[in-house]
Amino acid sequence: IVYVGESSYVARLIGRNTRVIELGGRMLLPAFHDSHVHPVTAGMRMTECALDDLTTAAQVADSIARCARAHPGDRWFRGHGWQLPVFPHANPGRALLDSLVPDRPAYVRAADGHSAWVNSRALALAHITARTGDPPNGRIERDAAGNPSGTLREEAADLVSSLLPPVTESDRLAGLERGLRLANSLGIVAMQEASADSDILATYQTLDRRHALTARVVASIYVDPATGVAQIPRMIRLRDEFAGDRIRATSAKIFADGVIESHTAALLEPYTGTHDRGPANLSPGAFDTLVTALDKAGFQVHVHAIGDRAVRVALDAIAAAQHANGARDARDHIAHLAMIDTLDLPRFKALGVFANFQALWAYRDSYIAELTEPVLGPERSSRLYPLGSVAAAGGTIVGGSDWGVTSLNPLEAIQVAVTRRAPDAPAGEPWLPRERVSLARMIAAYTIQGARLAFDEHTTGSIETGKAADLIVLDRDLFAIPPEQISRARVLLTLLDGHEVYRDASIH
């Protein structure tokens, strides 16, 4: 960007080869940053049987049957995106899947990524029977007779997923390319890869070396809770090996817990009507030790935490690292944050921890009404996805999609954060109105604050002279329309370093 200011001066900068685009009332913004996303794996799943938008068991069954008929030669049936509230107790049975896919093993991942639905052939291949115990940090759902029901939670899903045909380098590369095309079309040119192994890092590196990586990427290397600090030397080697032009593997991803719907989120108080507070993947002491060692090694810590106990343990571990190593500009962040105890709200500002919200989840959908509120009760449910409370306490909010769990479109998440209503809902009463935040704050969350999280605020994230031309054009001014229409806006042009990575036909 060579100039920002009054139009009267611009004429001096226009030469014979200068392309001039008159916006005509359309909106120019810094390009978007998605601070929690899985482009490689979600891009690969774009070729699977997609069930994301289906709302009844009959619709899911019809879609699976069609997909199975369309690909009769596949060794496995693969699908994703079934919504937990579609089935009683979020627990679809193997008998239904057996009837839809009787001729091969079937593995269908839930929309939230924390459950899987499998058929009898898949259970048999994995040797999962009534006598099979639950793995650490996982649960095999069972019927009244104690037999596996066909639904696997958390790490139990790995008992079957580990048997799937191996993913090839070309599969990952094609997935990333699909994911990047979609991201660029939605105005995204920077992202935090939320969980990377060496194969995923190699995929980014391949495109980066080809000068075809159309996003700035900070990758979070997956941290195995069971391995602890012993894995840090390997992580340092990965960080060094995969440092590139637009890819940096400088972050570490820790899963503190699971999700509320399957009772695998870690809560401070038990789920309603039980003595169960949900499992934590690490004890507080082990969490402190791990984060302190990662911080000492110079990693930015990126934590998955849904329940209020998981959030507290993560904040405690970051505080322990700062006490042991001295405070530094680490820019650690906690993602999801469905529940935050009121005592922990001010700690985000005090510790300099970024609140990484997936704001598209912050309205009362069937997950909330049918699976969350009944197990939390009214008081805790009145504090879900507390964006407004974090903002009021001085915390810094960044925005992420968690795609492919939910939509990649930042405008849908921005709208929900502002309205606390579904993206397709008309104007009306917001859900938990005190937790709304302003449009300006959410645009900042997806631009300059996302750039700050990536340590790139001096390069990108705002429209300033001297910064990279990471820019987007929207078809309308978001501040001039009713907030319930924000998600209807379309990205017409996306620039990364001044180069087009997406252009709508209406931009000439």
Coordinates of C-alpha atoms in Angstrom, one line a residue:
I1 CA 0.0 0.0 0.0
V2 CA 1.7 3.2 -1.2
Y3 CA -0.9 5.7 -0.2
V4 CA -4.0 6.1 1.9
G5 CA -5.8 9.5 2.0
E6 CA -7.7 12.1 0.1
S7 CA -8.6 11.3 -3.5
S8 CA -7.3 14.6 -4.7
Y9 CA -3.7 13.3 -4.4
V10 CA -4.4 9.9 -5.9
A11 CA -4.4 11.2 -9.5
R12 CA -0.6 11.8 -9.2
L13 CA 0.0 8.1 -8.6
I14 CA -2.0 6.8 -11.5
G15 CA 0.1 5.8 -14.5
R16 CA -0.5 4.1 -17.8
N17 CA -0.4 0.6 -16.3
T18 CA -2.4 1.4 -13.2
R19 CA -5.6 -0.5 -12.8
V20 CA -8.4 1.7 -11.3
I21 CA -11.4 0.1 -9.6
E22 CA -14.2 2.4 -8.7
L23 CA -16.0 0.9 -5.7
G24 CA -19.3 2.7 -6.3
G25 CA -20.6 2.3 -2.7
R26 CA -19.0 -1.1 -2.2
M27 CA -16.7 -1.6 0.9
L28 CA -12.9 -2.0 1.1
L29 CA -11.6 -3.9 4.1
P30 CA -8.4 -5.5 5.2
A31 CA -8.5 -9.2 4.2
F32 CA -9.8 -11.6 6.8
H33 CA -7.7 -13.7 9.3
D34 CA -9.2 -17.0 10.4
S35 CA -7.5 -17.8 13.7
H36 CA -8.7 -21.4 14.1
V37 CA -9.2 -23.6 11.0
H38 CA -8.3 -27.0 9.5
P39 CA -7.9 -26.3 5.8
V40 CA -6.1 -29.5 4.8
T41 CA -8.4 -32.0 6.5
A42 CA -11.6 -30.0 5.8
G43 CA -10.5 -29.6 2.2
M44 CA -10.0 -33.4 1.8
R45 CA -13.5 -34.0 3.3
M46 CA -15.0 -31.9 0.6
T47 CA -15.1 -35.1 -1.6
E48 CA -16.8 -37.2 1.1
C49 CA -20.5 -37.6 1.6
A50 CA -21.5 -34.4 3.2
L51 CA -24.4 -34.3 5.8
D52 CA -23.8 -30.9 7.3
D53 CA -27.1 -29.2 6.5
L54 CA -29.5 -32.1 7.1
T55 CA -31.9 -31.8 10.0
T56 CA -33.7 -35.2 10.2
A57 CA -32.6 -38.8 10.5
A58 CA -34.5 -39.6 7.3
Q59 CA -32.6 -36.9 5.4
V60 CA -29.3 -38.3 6.7
A61 CA -30.2 -41.8 5.7
D62 CA -31.3 -40.8 2.2
S63 CA -28.1 -38.9 1.6
I64 CA -25.9 -41.8 2.8
A65 CA -27.8 -44.2 0.7
R66 CA -27.3 -42.0 -2.4
C67 CA -23.6 -41.5 -1.7
A68 CA -23.1 -45.3 -1.2
R69 CA -24.8 -46.1 -4.5
A70 CA -22.8 -43.4 -6.3
H71 CA -19.4 -45.0 -5.2
P72 CA -20.0 -48.7 -5.1
G73 CA -16.3 -49.6 -5.6
D74 CA -14.9 -47.7 -2.6
R75 CA -13.2 -49.9 0.0
W76 CA -14.7 -47.8 2.8
F77 CA -17.7 -45.6 3.0
R78 CA -16.6 -42.1 4.2
G79 CA -18.9 -39.3 5.3
H80 CA -19.0 -36.3 7.6
G81 CA -21.1 -33.6 9.1
W82 CA -24.1 -35.4 10.8
Q83 CA -25.5 -33.1 13.4
L84 CA -25.7 -34.5 16.9
P85 CA -29.3 -33.4 17.7
V86 CA -30.6 -35.3 14.7
F87 CA -30.4 -38.5 16.7
P88 CA -31.7 -39.3 20.2
H89 CA -29.0 -38.7 22.7
A90 CA -26.7 -37.8 19.8
N91 CA -26.2 -41.6 19.4
P92 CA -27.1 -43.0 16.0
G93 CA -27.1 -46.8 15.9
R94 CA -25.1 -49.2 13.8
A95 CA -28.2 -51.0 12.6
L96 CA -29.3 -48.0 10.5
L97 CA -25.9 -47.6 9.0
D98 CA -25.7 -51.4 8.4
S99 CA -28.9 -51.1 6.3
L100 CA -27.5 -48.1 4.3
V101 CA -24.0 -49.5 3.8
P102 CA -24.2 -53.3 4.1
D103 CA -21.3 -54.2 1.8
R104 CA -18.2 -52.4 3.3
P105 CA -17.1 -50.7 6.5
A106 CA -18.5 -47.3 7.1
Y107 CA -17.0 -44.4 9.0
V108 CA -19.0 -41.1 9.3
R109 CA -17.6 -38.3 11.4
A110 CA -19.9 -36.0 13.3
A111 CA -20.1 -32.3 12.5
D112 CA -18.3 -31.3 15.7
G113 CA -15.4 -33.7 15.0
H114 CA -15.7 -35.3 18.4
S115 CA -17.9 -38.3 17.6
A116 CA -18.0 -40.9 14.8
W117 CA -20.7 -43.2 13.6
V118 CA -19.6 -46.6 12.3
N119 CA -21.3 -49.8 11.1
S120 CA -20.9 -53.4 12.2
R121 CA -18.3 -54.2 9.6
A122 CA -16.1 -51.3 10.9
L123 CA -16.6 -52.4 14.5
A124 CA -15.6 -56.0 13.6
L125 CA -12.5 -54.8 11.8
A126 CA -11.5 -52.8 14.8
H127 CA -12.3 -55.8 17.1
I128 CA -14.6 -53.6 19.2
T129 CA -17.0 -55.8 21.2
A130 CA -18.9 -55.7 24.4
R131 CA -15.7 -56.7 26.2
T132 CA -13.7 -53.8 24.7
G133 CA -12.8 -51.2 27.3
D134 CA -13.0 -47.5 26.7
P135 CA -9.6 -46.0 25.6
P136 CA -8.1 -43.1 27.5
N137 CA -9.9 -39.9 26.7
G138 CA -12.6 -41.8 24.8
R139 CA -15.9 -43.6 25.1
I140 CA -17.6 -46.4 23.3
E141 CA -21.3 -45.9 23.4
R142 CA -23.3 -49.0 24.2
D143 CA -26.8 -50.3 23.9
A144 CA -28.9 -51.8 26.8
A145 CA -27.1 -55.1 26.4
G146 CA -23.7 -53.6 26.6
N147 CA -22.8 -54.0 23.0
P148 CA -21.2 -51.2 21.0
S149 CA -24.0 -49.0 19.7
G150 CA -22.1 -47.7 16.7
T151 CA -21.2 -44.3 18.1
L152 CA -17.6 -43.6 19.3
R153 CA -16.6 -40.5 21.2
E154 CA -13.3 -38.7 21.2
E155 CA -10.2 -41.0 21.1
A156 CA -12.5 -44.1 20.8
A157 CA -13.1 -43.0 17.2
D158 CA -9.4 -43.6 16.5
L159 CA -9.9 -47.3 17.0
V160 CA -11.7 -47.3 13.6
S161 CA -10.2 -44.2 11.9
S162 CA -6.7 -45.8 12.3
L163 CA -7.9 -48.6 9.9
L164 CA -9.0 -46.2 7.1
P165 CA -7.0 -46.3 3.9
P166 CA -3.9 -44.2 4.2
V167 CA -4.1 -40.6 3.1
T168 CA -1.6 -39.8 0.4
E169 CA 0.5 -36.7 -0.2
S170 CA -1.6 -36.0 -3.3
D171 CA -4.8 -36.3 -1.2
R172 CA -3.6 -33.7 1.3
L173 CA -2.3 -31.4 -1.4
A174 CA -5.6 -31.5 -3.3
G175 CA -7.5 -30.9 -0.1
L176 CA -5.4 -27.8 0.8
E177 CA -5.8 -26.4 -2.7
R178 CA -9.6 -26.8 -2.4
G179 CA -9.6 -25.3 1.1
L180 CA -7.5 -22.3 0.0
R181 CA -9.7 -21.6 -3.0
L182 CA -12.8 -21.5 -0.7
A183 CA -11.0 -19.4 1.9
N184 CA -9.8 -16.9 -0.7
S185 CA -13.3 -16.6 -2.1
L186 CA -14.5 -15.7 1.4
G187 CA -11.9 -13.0 1.8
I188 CA -9.5 -15.0 4.0
V189 CA -5.7 -14.7 3.3
A190 CA -4.3 -15.5 6.7
M191 CA -5.0 -18.4 9.0
Q192 CA -4.0 -20.4 12.1
E193 CA -3.8 -24.1 11.2
A194 CA -5.4 -25.5 14.3
S195 CA -3.7 -28.9 14.5
A196 CA -0.8 -30.0 12.3
D197 CA 1.4 -33.1 12.1
S198 CA 4.5 -33.5 10.0
D199 CA 2.4 -34.6 6.9
I200 CA 0.2 -31.5 7.1
L201 CA 3.2 -29.3 7.5
A202 CA 4.8 -30.9 4.5
T203 CA 1.7 -30.1 2.5
Y204 CA 1.9 -26.4 3.3
Q205 CA 5.6 -26.4 2.5
T206 CA 5.0 -28.0 -0.9
L207 CA 2.7 -25.2 -1.9
D208 CA 4.9 -22.5 -0.3
R209 CA 7.9 -23.7 -2.3
R210 CA 5.8 -23.5 -5.4
H211 CA 4.8 -19.9 -4.5
A212 CA 1.2 -21.2 -4.6
L213 CA 0.3 -20.9 -0.9
T214 CA -2.4 -18.2 -1.1
A215 CA -2.5 -17.5 2.6
R216 CA -0.2 -16.6 5.4
V217 CA -0.2 -19.6 7.7
V218 CA 0.8 -20.1 11.4
A219 CA 0.6 -23.8 12.1
S220 CA -0.1 -25.2 15.5
I221 CA 1.8 -28.5 16.0
Y222 CA -0.4 -31.1 17.6
V223 CA 0.7 -31.9 21.2
D224 CA 0.0 -35.4 22.4
P225 CA -1.2 -35.1 26.0
A226 CA 0.1 -38.6 26.8
T227 CA 3.7 -37.9 25.7
G228 CA 4.2 -34.6 27.6
V229 CA 7.4 -32.7 27.4
A230 CA 9.3 -35.6 25.8
Q231 CA 7.9 -34.5 22.4
I232 CA 9.2 -30.9 22.5
P233 CA 12.6 -31.7 20.8
R234 CA 10.7 -33.2 17.9
M235 CA 8.4 -30.1 17.8
I236 CA 11.5 -27.8 17.7
R237 CA 12.8 -29.8 14.7
L238 CA 9.5 -29.5 12.9
R239 CA 9.5 -25.8 13.6
D240 CA 12.9 -25.4 12.1
E241 CA 12.2 -27.7 9.1
F242 CA 9.0 -26.1 8.0
A243 CA 9.9 -22.4 8.3
G244 CA 9.1 -20.9 4.9
D245 CA 7.9 -17.8 3.2
R246 CA 4.2 -18.0 4.1
I247 CA 4.3 -20.9 6.6
R248 CA 5.5 -20.9 10.2
A249 CA 5.1 -23.8 12.6
T250 CA 5.6 -21.7 15.7
S251 CA 2.5 -22.7 17.7
A252 CA 1.6 -25.7 19.8
K253 CA -1.9 -27.1 20.0
I254 CA -3.2 -28.7 23.2
F255 CA -6.6 -30.3 23.5
A256 CA -7.7 -29.6 27.1
D257 CA -11.1 -31.4 26.9
G258 CA -13.8 -32.5 24.5
V259 CA -17.3 -31.1 23.9
I260 CA -20.4 -30.5 26.1
E261 CA -22.8 -32.5 23.9
S262 CA -21.1 -35.8 24.6
H263 CA -20.2 -34.9 28.2
T264 CA -16.5 -34.8 27.4
A265 CA -16.1 -31.1 28.2
A266 CA -14.4 -30.5 31.6
L267 CA -16.7 -28.6 33.9
L268 CA -16.2 -27.0 37.3
E269 CA -19.5 -28.4 38.5
P270 CA -21.1 -31.7 37.4
Y271 CA -23.4 -32.1 34.5
T272 CA -27.0 -31.7 35.7
G273 CA -28.3 -34.8 37.5
T274 CA -24.9 -36.5 37.7
H275 CA -21.7 -36.5 39.6
D276 CA -19.7 -36.3 36.3
R277 CA -17.6 -33.2 35.7
G278 CA -16.3 -34.6 32.4
P279 CA -12.8 -35.7 31.6
A280 CA -9.8 -33.5 31.3
N281 CA -7.0 -34.6 29.0
L282 CA -4.3 -33.5 31.4
S283 CA -4.1 -33.1 35.2
P284 CA -3.5 -29.5 36.3
G285 CA 0.1 -30.3 37.3
A286 CA 0.9 -32.0 34.0
F287 CA -0.7 -29.1 32.1
D288 CA 1.4 -26.6 34.0
T289 CA 4.6 -28.6 33.3
L290 CA 3.8 -29.0 29.6
V291 CA 2.9 -25.3 29.0
T292 CA 5.9 -24.1 30.9
A293 CA 8.2 -26.2 28.8
L294 CA 6.6 -25.2 25.6
D295 CA 6.8 -21.5 26.6
K296 CA 10.5 -21.9 27.5
A297 CA 11.1 -23.4 24.0
G298 CA 9.5 -20.3 22.4
F299 CA 6.2 -21.8 21.3
Q300 CA 2.9 -19.9 21.2
V301 CA 0.4 -22.0 23.1
H302 CA -3.0 -22.7 21.4
V303 CA -5.5 -24.5 23.6
H304 CA -8.8 -26.2 22.8
A305 CA -11.0 -25.6 25.8
I306 CA -14.8 -25.9 25.9
G307 CA -15.7 -26.3 29.5
D308 CA -15.1 -23.8 32.3
R309 CA -12.8 -26.2 34.1
A310 CA -10.7 -26.7 31.0
V311 CA -10.5 -22.9 30.5
R312 CA -9.4 -22.4 34.1
V313 CA -6.7 -25.1 33.9
A314 CA -5.4 -23.6 30.6
L315 CA -5.2 -20.1 32.2
D316 CA -3.5 -21.6 35.3
A317 CA -0.9 -23.3 33.1
I318 CA -0.2 -20.1 31.2
A319 CA 0.1 -18.2 34.5
A320 CA 2.5 -20.9 35.7
A321 CA 4.6 -20.6 32.6
Q322 CA 4.8 -16.8 33.0
H323 CA 5.8 -17.2 36.7
A324 CA 8.5 -19.8 35.8
N325 CA 9.9 -18.2 32.7
G326 CA 9.1 -14.6 33.1
A327 CA 6.4 -12.8 31.1
R328 CA 7.1 -12.5 27.4
D329 CA 5.1 -11.5 24.4
A330 CA 3.8 -15.0 23.8
R331 CA 0.3 -14.2 22.5
D332 CA -1.1 -17.5 23.7
H333 CA -4.7 -18.2 22.9
I334 CA -7.6 -20.4 24.0
A335 CA -10.1 -21.4 21.4
H336 CA -13.9 -22.2 21.6
L337 CA -14.6 -20.9 25.1
A338 CA -18.2 -22.1 25.3
M339 CA -18.0 -21.6 29.1
I340 CA -15.9 -19.2 31.2
D341 CA -16.3 -18.8 34.9
T342 CA -16.9 -15.2 35.9
L343 CA -13.8 -15.3 38.1
D344 CA -11.7 -16.1 35.0
L345 CA -12.9 -13.3 32.7
P346 CA -10.4 -10.7 33.8
R347 CA -7.5 -13.2 33.5
F348 CA -7.5 -12.9 29.7
K349 CA -6.4 -9.3 29.9
A350 CA -4.2 -9.8 32.9
L351 CA -2.3 -12.7 31.2
G352 CA -2.4 -11.3 27.7
V353 CA -4.3 -14.4 26.5
F354 CA -6.3 -14.0 23.3
A355 CA -9.9 -15.2 23.4
N356 CA -10.3 -17.2 20.2
F357 CA -14.1 -17.5 19.7
Q358 CA -16.0 -19.4 17.0
A359 CA -18.8 -16.9 17.1
L360 CA -21.0 -18.7 14.6
W361 CA -21.9 -21.1 17.5
A362 CA -23.2 -18.3 19.7
Y363 CA -26.9 -18.6 19.0
R364 CA -29.6 -20.9 20.4
D365 CA -29.7 -23.7 17.8
S366 CA -30.7 -27.3 18.4
Y367 CA -27.3 -28.1 19.9
I368 CA -27.9 -25.5 22.6
A369 CA -31.6 -26.2 23.2
E370 CA -31.5 -30.0 23.1
L371 CA -28.0 -31.1 24.1
T372 CA -26.4 -28.2 26.1
E373 CA -29.0 -26.4 28.2
P374 CA -30.5 -29.6 29.7
V375 CA -27.1 -30.8 31.0
L376 CA -25.9 -27.4 32.2
G377 CA -29.1 -25.9 33.7
P378 CA -30.3 -22.4 33.4
E379 CA -27.6 -20.5 35.3
R380 CA -24.7 -21.9 33.4
S381 CA -26.6 -21.8 30.2
S382 CA -27.1 -18.0 30.7
R383 CA -23.3 -17.5 30.3
L384 CA -22.6 -19.5 27.1
Y385 CA -20.2 -18.1 24.5
P386 CA -19.5 -15.0 26.6
L387 CA -18.0 -12.7 23.9
G388 CA -19.6 -9.6 25.5
S389 CA -18.3 -10.4 28.9
V390 CA -14.7 -11.0 27.7
A391 CA -14.9 -7.7 25.8
A392 CA -16.2 -5.9 28.9
A393 CA -13.4 -7.4 31.0
G394 CA -10.8 -5.9 28.6
G395 CA -9.9 -9.2 26.8
T396 CA -8.9 -9.3 23.2
I397 CA -11.1 -11.3 20.8
V398 CA -10.0 -13.0 17.6
G399 CA -12.3 -14.9 15.3
G400 CA -12.0 -18.4 13.9
S401 CA -14.3 -20.8 12.1
D402 CA -13.1 -24.3 13.1
W403 CA -13.9 -25.3 9.5
G404 CA -14.7 -28.1 8.6
V405 CA -16.8 -28.3 11.8
T406 CA -18.9 -25.3 10.7
S407 CA -19.0 -22.7 7.9
L408 CA -15.7 -21.0 6.9
N409 CA -17.5 -17.7 6.0
P410 CA -16.3 -15.0 8.4
L411 CA -19.4 -12.8 7.6
E412 CA -21.7 -15.4 9.1
A413 CA -19.7 -15.5 12.4
I414 CA -19.5 -11.7 12.5
Q415 CA -23.3 -11.4 12.1
V416 CA -24.0 -14.0 14.8
A417 CA -21.7 -12.2 17.2
V418 CA -23.5 -8.9 16.6
T419 CA -27.1 -10.3 16.6
R420 CA -26.8 -13.5 18.7
R421 CA -29.3 -15.1 16.2
A422 CA -29.0 -17.6 13.5
P423 CA -27.4 -16.3 10.3
D424 CA -30.6 -16.9 8.3
A425 CA -32.9 -15.4 11.1
P426 CA -34.7 -12.2 10.6
A427 CA -34.4 -9.3 13.1
G428 CA -35.7 -10.3 16.5
E429 CA -34.8 -10.9 20.2
P430 CA -31.2 -11.9 20.6
W431 CA -30.1 -14.9 22.6
L432 CA -28.2 -13.7 25.8
P433 CA -28.2 -10.1 24.6
R434 CA -25.5 -8.9 27.0
E435 CA -23.1 -11.2 25.2
R436 CA -23.4 -9.3 21.9
V437 CA -20.5 -7.4 20.6
S438 CA -20.2 -4.5 18.1
L439 CA -19.7 -4.9 14.4
A440 CA -16.5 -2.8 14.7
R441 CA -15.1 -5.2 17.3
M442 CA -15.8 -8.2 15.2
I443 CA -14.3 -6.8 12.1
A444 CA -11.2 -6.1 14.2
A445 CA -11.3 -9.7 15.4
Y446 CA -11.0 -10.9 11.9
T447 CA -8.5 -8.4 10.7
I448 CA -6.0 -6.4 12.9
Q449 CA -6.4 -8.6 16.0
G450 CA -6.0 -11.8 14.0
A451 CA -2.8 -10.2 12.6
R452 CA -1.6 -9.4 16.1
L453 CA -2.2 -13.0 17.1
A454 CA 0.0 -14.1 14.2
F455 CA 2.7 -11.5 15.1
D456 CA 2.0 -9.9 11.7
E457 CA 0.3 -6.6 12.7
H458 CA 3.2 -4.6 11.2
T459 CA 2.7 -6.4 7.9
T460 CA -1.0 -6.9 7.5
G461 CA -4.4 -6.5 9.2
S462 CA -5.2 -2.9 8.5
I463 CA -5.3 -0.4 5.6
E464 CA -2.1 1.7 6.2
T465 CA 0.6 3.0 4.0
G466 CA 3.6 0.6 4.0
K467 CA 1.6 -2.5 4.8
A468 CA 1.0 -5.4 2.4
A469 CA -2.0 -5.0 0.1
D470 CA -4.0 -7.8 1.8
L471 CA -7.4 -6.4 0.9
I472 CA -11.0 -7.4 0.1
V473 CA -13.9 -5.7 -1.6
L474 CA -17.4 -6.4 -0.4
D475 CA -20.5 -5.8 -2.5
R476 CA -22.0 -3.6 0.3
D477 CA -21.1 -1.4 3.3
L478 CA -21.6 -3.5 6.4
F479 CA -22.2 -0.4 8.5
A480 CA -25.0 0.8 6.2
I481 CA -27.2 -2.4 6.3
P482 CA -29.3 -4.0 9.1
P483 CA -27.0 -6.4 11.1
E484 CA -29.2 -9.4 10.2
Q485 CA -28.1 -8.9 6.5
I486 CA -24.3 -9.0 7.2
S487 CA -24.0 -12.6 6.1
R488 CA -25.6 -11.8 2.7
A489 CA -22.7 -9.6 1.7
R490 CA -20.4 -11.2 -0.9
V491 CA -16.7 -10.9 -1.4
L492 CA -16.0 -9.5 -4.9
L493 CA -12.2 -9.3 -4.8
T494 CA -9.4 -10.7 -2.6
L495 CA -5.8 -9.5 -2.7
L496 CA -2.8 -11.0 -1.0
D497 CA 0.3 -8.9 -1.3
G498 CA -1.5 -7.0 -4.0
H499 CA -2.1 -10.1 -6.2
E500 CA -5.6 -11.3 -7.0
V501 CA -6.3 -14.6 -5.3
Y502 CA -10.1 -14.3 -6.0
R503 CA -12.1 -12.1 -8.2
D504 CA -15.9 -12.1 -8.9
A505 CA -17.0 -11.5 -12.5
S506 CA -18.6 -8.2 -11.4
I507 CA -15.2 -6.6 -10.7
H508 CA -13.7 -5.2 -13.8

